[in-house]
Structures are given as structure tokens and as C-alpha cells.
Amino acid sequence: MCTLGTTKVMLVLAAVSNLFNIYLAYILYFILYNLCVVCVATYGVNIVNLVLITVKFRRLSRHKDCGSQSPTKAASKKRA
């Protein structure tokens, strides 16, 4: 299924969440002088999420038939 548009949205949201995580990690470690295991685990999950979405975006952007077409139109175009 070609979902390049939604993958772009997910990529932007994942990048923004990682930037916010950097800000929160700075506050946690340098201002509060604390280290929360749950927070660090959340940062790790968000980093993995960003990497996986980036891989998905690169794979989808390589395909010529992906883009603004709906999945049914792209499938019928492949059959023809």
C-alpha cells in the first residue's frame, strides 16, 4: 500500500517528538539532577520509532507509482 503522504506526517511528528524529548532529557538530567528509567525508555522508543519511519519513508519514496494516488487506483494501474 502506498502511503507516502501519511508517512511524511508521521516523520514530521516523530522528529518533533524527538526534539521535545531532547528538551525533556535536558531538564531531567541537568536541571533536576535526576535520571528516570521510564523516561529514558520512552526516549529510546521514540528514537527507534523515528528510525523505522525514516526507513519506511525512504522505501516509499523510491517507488514511482506512490504518491497522491489512492491504493485502489495504484493497484488497478499495476494490473493494466
Coordinates of N, CA and C in Angstrom, one line a residue:
M1 N 0.8 -1.2 0.0 CA 0.0 0.0 0.0 C 0.9 1.2 0.0
C2 N 0.6 2.2 -0.9 CA 1.4 3.4 -1.0 C 0.7 4.5 0.0
T3 N 1.5 4.8 1.0 CA 1.0 5.8 1.9 C 2.1 6.9 2.2
L4 N 2.6 7.4 1.1 CA 3.7 8.4 1.2 C 3.3 9.6 2.0
G5 N 2.1 10.1 1.8 CA 1.6 11.3 2.5 C 1.5 11.1 4.0
T6 N 0.9 10.0 4.4 CA 0.8 9.8 5.8 C 2.2 9.5 6.5
T7 N 3.1 8.9 5.7 CA 4.4 8.6 6.2 C 5.1 9.9 6.4
K8 N 4.9 10.9 5.5 CA 5.5 12.2 5.7 C 5.0 12.9 7.0
V9 N 3.7 12.8 7.3 CA 3.2 13.3 8.5 C 3.8 12.6 9.7
M10 N 3.9 11.3 9.7 CA 4.4 10.5 10.8 C 5.9 10.9 11.0
L11 N 6.6 11.1 9.9 CA 8.0 11.5 10.0 C 8.2 12.9 10.7
V12 N 7.4 13.8 10.4 CA 7.4 15.1 11.0 C 7.1 15.0 12.5
L13 N 6.0 14.3 12.8 CA 5.6 14.1 14.2 C 6.7 13.4 15.0
A14 N 7.3 12.4 14.4 CA 8.4 11.7 15.1 C 9.6 12.6 15.4
A15 N 9.9 13.4 14.4 CA 11.0 14.4 14.6 C 10.7 15.4 15.6
V16 N 9.5 15.9 15.6 CA 9.1 16.9 16.7 C 9.1 16.3 18.1
S17 N 8.7 15.0 18.1 CA 8.6 14.4 19.4 C 10.1 14.1 19.9
N18 N 11.0 13.8 19.0 CA 12.4 13.6 19.5 C 13.0 14.9 19.9
L19 N 12.7 16.0 19.2 CA 13.2 17.3 19.7 C 12.7 17.6 21.1
F20 N 11.4 17.4 21.3 CA 10.8 17.6 22.6 C 11.5 16.7 23.7
N21 N 11.8 15.4 23.3 CA 12.4 14.5 24.2 C 13.8 15.0 24.6
I22 N 14.5 15.6 23.6 CA 15.9 16.2 24.0 C 15.7 17.3 25.0
Y23 N 14.7 18.1 24.8 CA 14.4 19.2 25.8 C 14.1 18.6 27.2
L24 N 13.2 17.6 27.2 CA 12.8 17.0 28.5 C 14.0 16.3 29.1
A25 N 14.9 15.6 28.3 CA 16.0 15.0 28.9 C 17.0 16.0 29.5
Y26 N 17.1 17.1 28.8 CA 18.0 18.2 29.3 C 17.5 18.7 30.7
I27 N 16.2 18.9 30.8 CA 15.6 19.3 32.1 C 15.8 18.3 33.1
L28 N 15.6 17.0 32.8 CA 15.6 15.9 33.7 C 17.1 15.8 34.3
Y29 N 18.1 15.8 33.4 CA 19.4 15.5 33.8 C 20.2 16.7 34.4
F30 N 20.1 17.9 33.7 CA 20.9 19.0 34.0 C 20.3 20.0 35.0
I31 N 19.0 20.0 35.1 CA 18.3 20.9 36.0 C 17.8 20.2 37.2
L32 N 17.2 19.0 37.1 CA 16.7 18.3 38.2 C 17.7 17.3 38.8
Y33 N 18.8 17.1 38.1 CA 19.8 16.2 38.5 C 19.3 14.8 38.9
N34 N 18.5 14.3 38.0 CA 17.8 13.0 38.2 C 17.8 12.2 36.9
L35 N 17.6 10.9 37.0 CA 17.5 10.1 35.9 C 16.4 9.1 36.1
C36 N 15.4 9.2 35.2 CA 14.2 8.4 35.3 C 14.3 7.2 34.3
V37 N 14.1 6.0 34.8 CA 14.3 4.9 33.9 C 13.1 4.8 32.9
V38 N 11.9 5.2 33.3 CA 10.8 5.2 32.4 C 11.0 6.2 31.3
C39 N 11.4 7.4 31.7 CA 11.7 8.5 30.7 C 12.7 8.1 29.7
V40 N 13.8 7.5 30.2 CA 14.9 7.1 29.3 C 14.4 6.0 28.3
A41 N 13.6 5.1 28.8 CA 13.0 4.1 27.9 C 12.1 4.7 26.9
T42 N 11.3 5.7 27.3 CA 10.5 6.4 26.3 C 11.3 7.1 25.3
Y43 N 12.4 7.7 25.7 CA 13.3 8.3 24.7 C 13.8 7.3 23.7
G44 N 14.2 6.1 24.2 CA 14.7 5.1 23.3 C 13.6 4.6 22.3
V45 N 12.4 4.4 22.8 CA 11.3 4.0 21.9 C 11.0 5.1 20.8
N46 N 11.1 6.3 21.2 CA 10.9 7.4 20.2 C 12.0 7.4 19.2
I47 N 13.2 7.2 19.6 CA 14.3 7.1 18.6 C 14.2 6.0 17.7
V48 N 13.8 4.8 18.2 CA 13.6 3.7 17.3 C 12.4 3.9 16.3
N49 N 11.4 4.6 16.8 CA 10.2 5.0 16.0 C 10.7 5.9 14.9
L50 N 11.5 6.9 15.2 CA 12.0 7.8 14.1 C 12.8 7.1 13.1
V51 N 13.6 6.2 13.5 CA 14.5 5.4 12.6 C 13.6 4.5 11.7
L52 N 12.6 3.8 12.2 CA 11.8 3.0 11.4 C 10.9 3.8 10.4
I53 N 10.4 4.9 10.9 CA 9.6 5.7 10.0 C 10.5 6.3 8.9
T54 N 11.7 6.7 9.2 CA 12.7 7.2 8.1 C 12.9 6.1 7.1
V55 N 13.1 4.8 7.5 CA 13.4 3.7 6.6 C 12.1 3.5 5.7
K56 N 11.0 3.6 6.3 CA 9.7 3.4 5.6 C 9.6 4.5 4.5
F57 N 9.9 5.8 5.0 CA 9.7 6.9 4.0 C 10.7 6.8 2.9
R58 N 11.9 6.3 3.1 CA 12.9 6.2 2.0 C 12.5 5.1 1.1
R59 N 11.9 4.0 1.6 CA 11.5 2.9 0.7 C 10.3 3.3 -0.1
L60 N 9.3 4.1 0.5 CA 8.2 4.5 -0.3 C 8.5 5.6 -1.3
S61 N 9.5 6.4 -1.0 CA 9.8 7.5 -1.9 C 10.6 7.0 -3.1
R62 N 11.2 5.7 -3.1 CA 11.8 5.1 -4.2 C 10.9 4.7 -5.3
H63 N 9.7 4.3 -4.9 CA 8.7 3.8 -5.8 C 8.1 4.9 -6.6
K64 N 8.0 4.7 -7.9 CA 7.5 5.8 -8.8 C 6.0 5.9 -8.8
D65 N 5.3 4.8 -8.5 CA 3.8 4.8 -8.5 C 3.2 5.3 -7.2
C66 N 4.0 5.5 -6.2 CA 3.5 6.0 -4.9 C 3.3 7.5 -5.0
G67 N 2.4 8.0 -4.1 CA 2.2 9.5 -4.1 C 0.8 9.8 -3.8
S68 N 0.2 10.6 -4.6 CA -1.1 11.1 -4.3 C -2.2 10.2 -4.8
Q69 N -1.9 9.1 -5.4 CA -2.9 8.1 -5.9 C -3.4 7.3 -4.7
S70 N -4.6 6.9 -4.8 CA -5.2 6.0 -3.8 C -4.7 4.6 -4.0
P71 N -4.7 3.8 -3.0 CA -4.2 2.4 -3.2 C -4.9 1.6 -4.2
T72 N -6.2 1.8 -4.4 CA -7.0 1.0 -5.3 C -6.6 1.5 -6.8
K73 N -6.4 2.8 -7.0 CA -6.0 3.2 -8.3 C -4.6 2.7 -8.7
A74 N -3.7 2.7 -7.7 CA -2.4 2.2 -8.0 C -2.4 0.7 -8.3
A75 N -3.3 -0.1 -7.6 CA -3.4 -1.5 -7.8 C -4.0 -1.8 -9.2
S76 N -5.0 -1.0 -9.6 CA -5.6 -1.2 -10.9 C -4.7 -0.8 -12.0
K77 N -3.8 0.2 -11.7 CA -2.8 0.6 -12.7 C -1.8 -0.5 -12.9
K78 N -1.4 -1.2 -11.9 CA -0.4 -2.3 -12.0 C -1.0 -3.4 -12.8
R79 N -2.3 -3.7 -12.7 CA -2.9 -4.8 -13.4 C -3.0 -4.5 -14.9
A80 N -3.2 -3.3 -15.3 CA -3.3 -3.0 -16.7 C -2.1 -3.1 -17.5

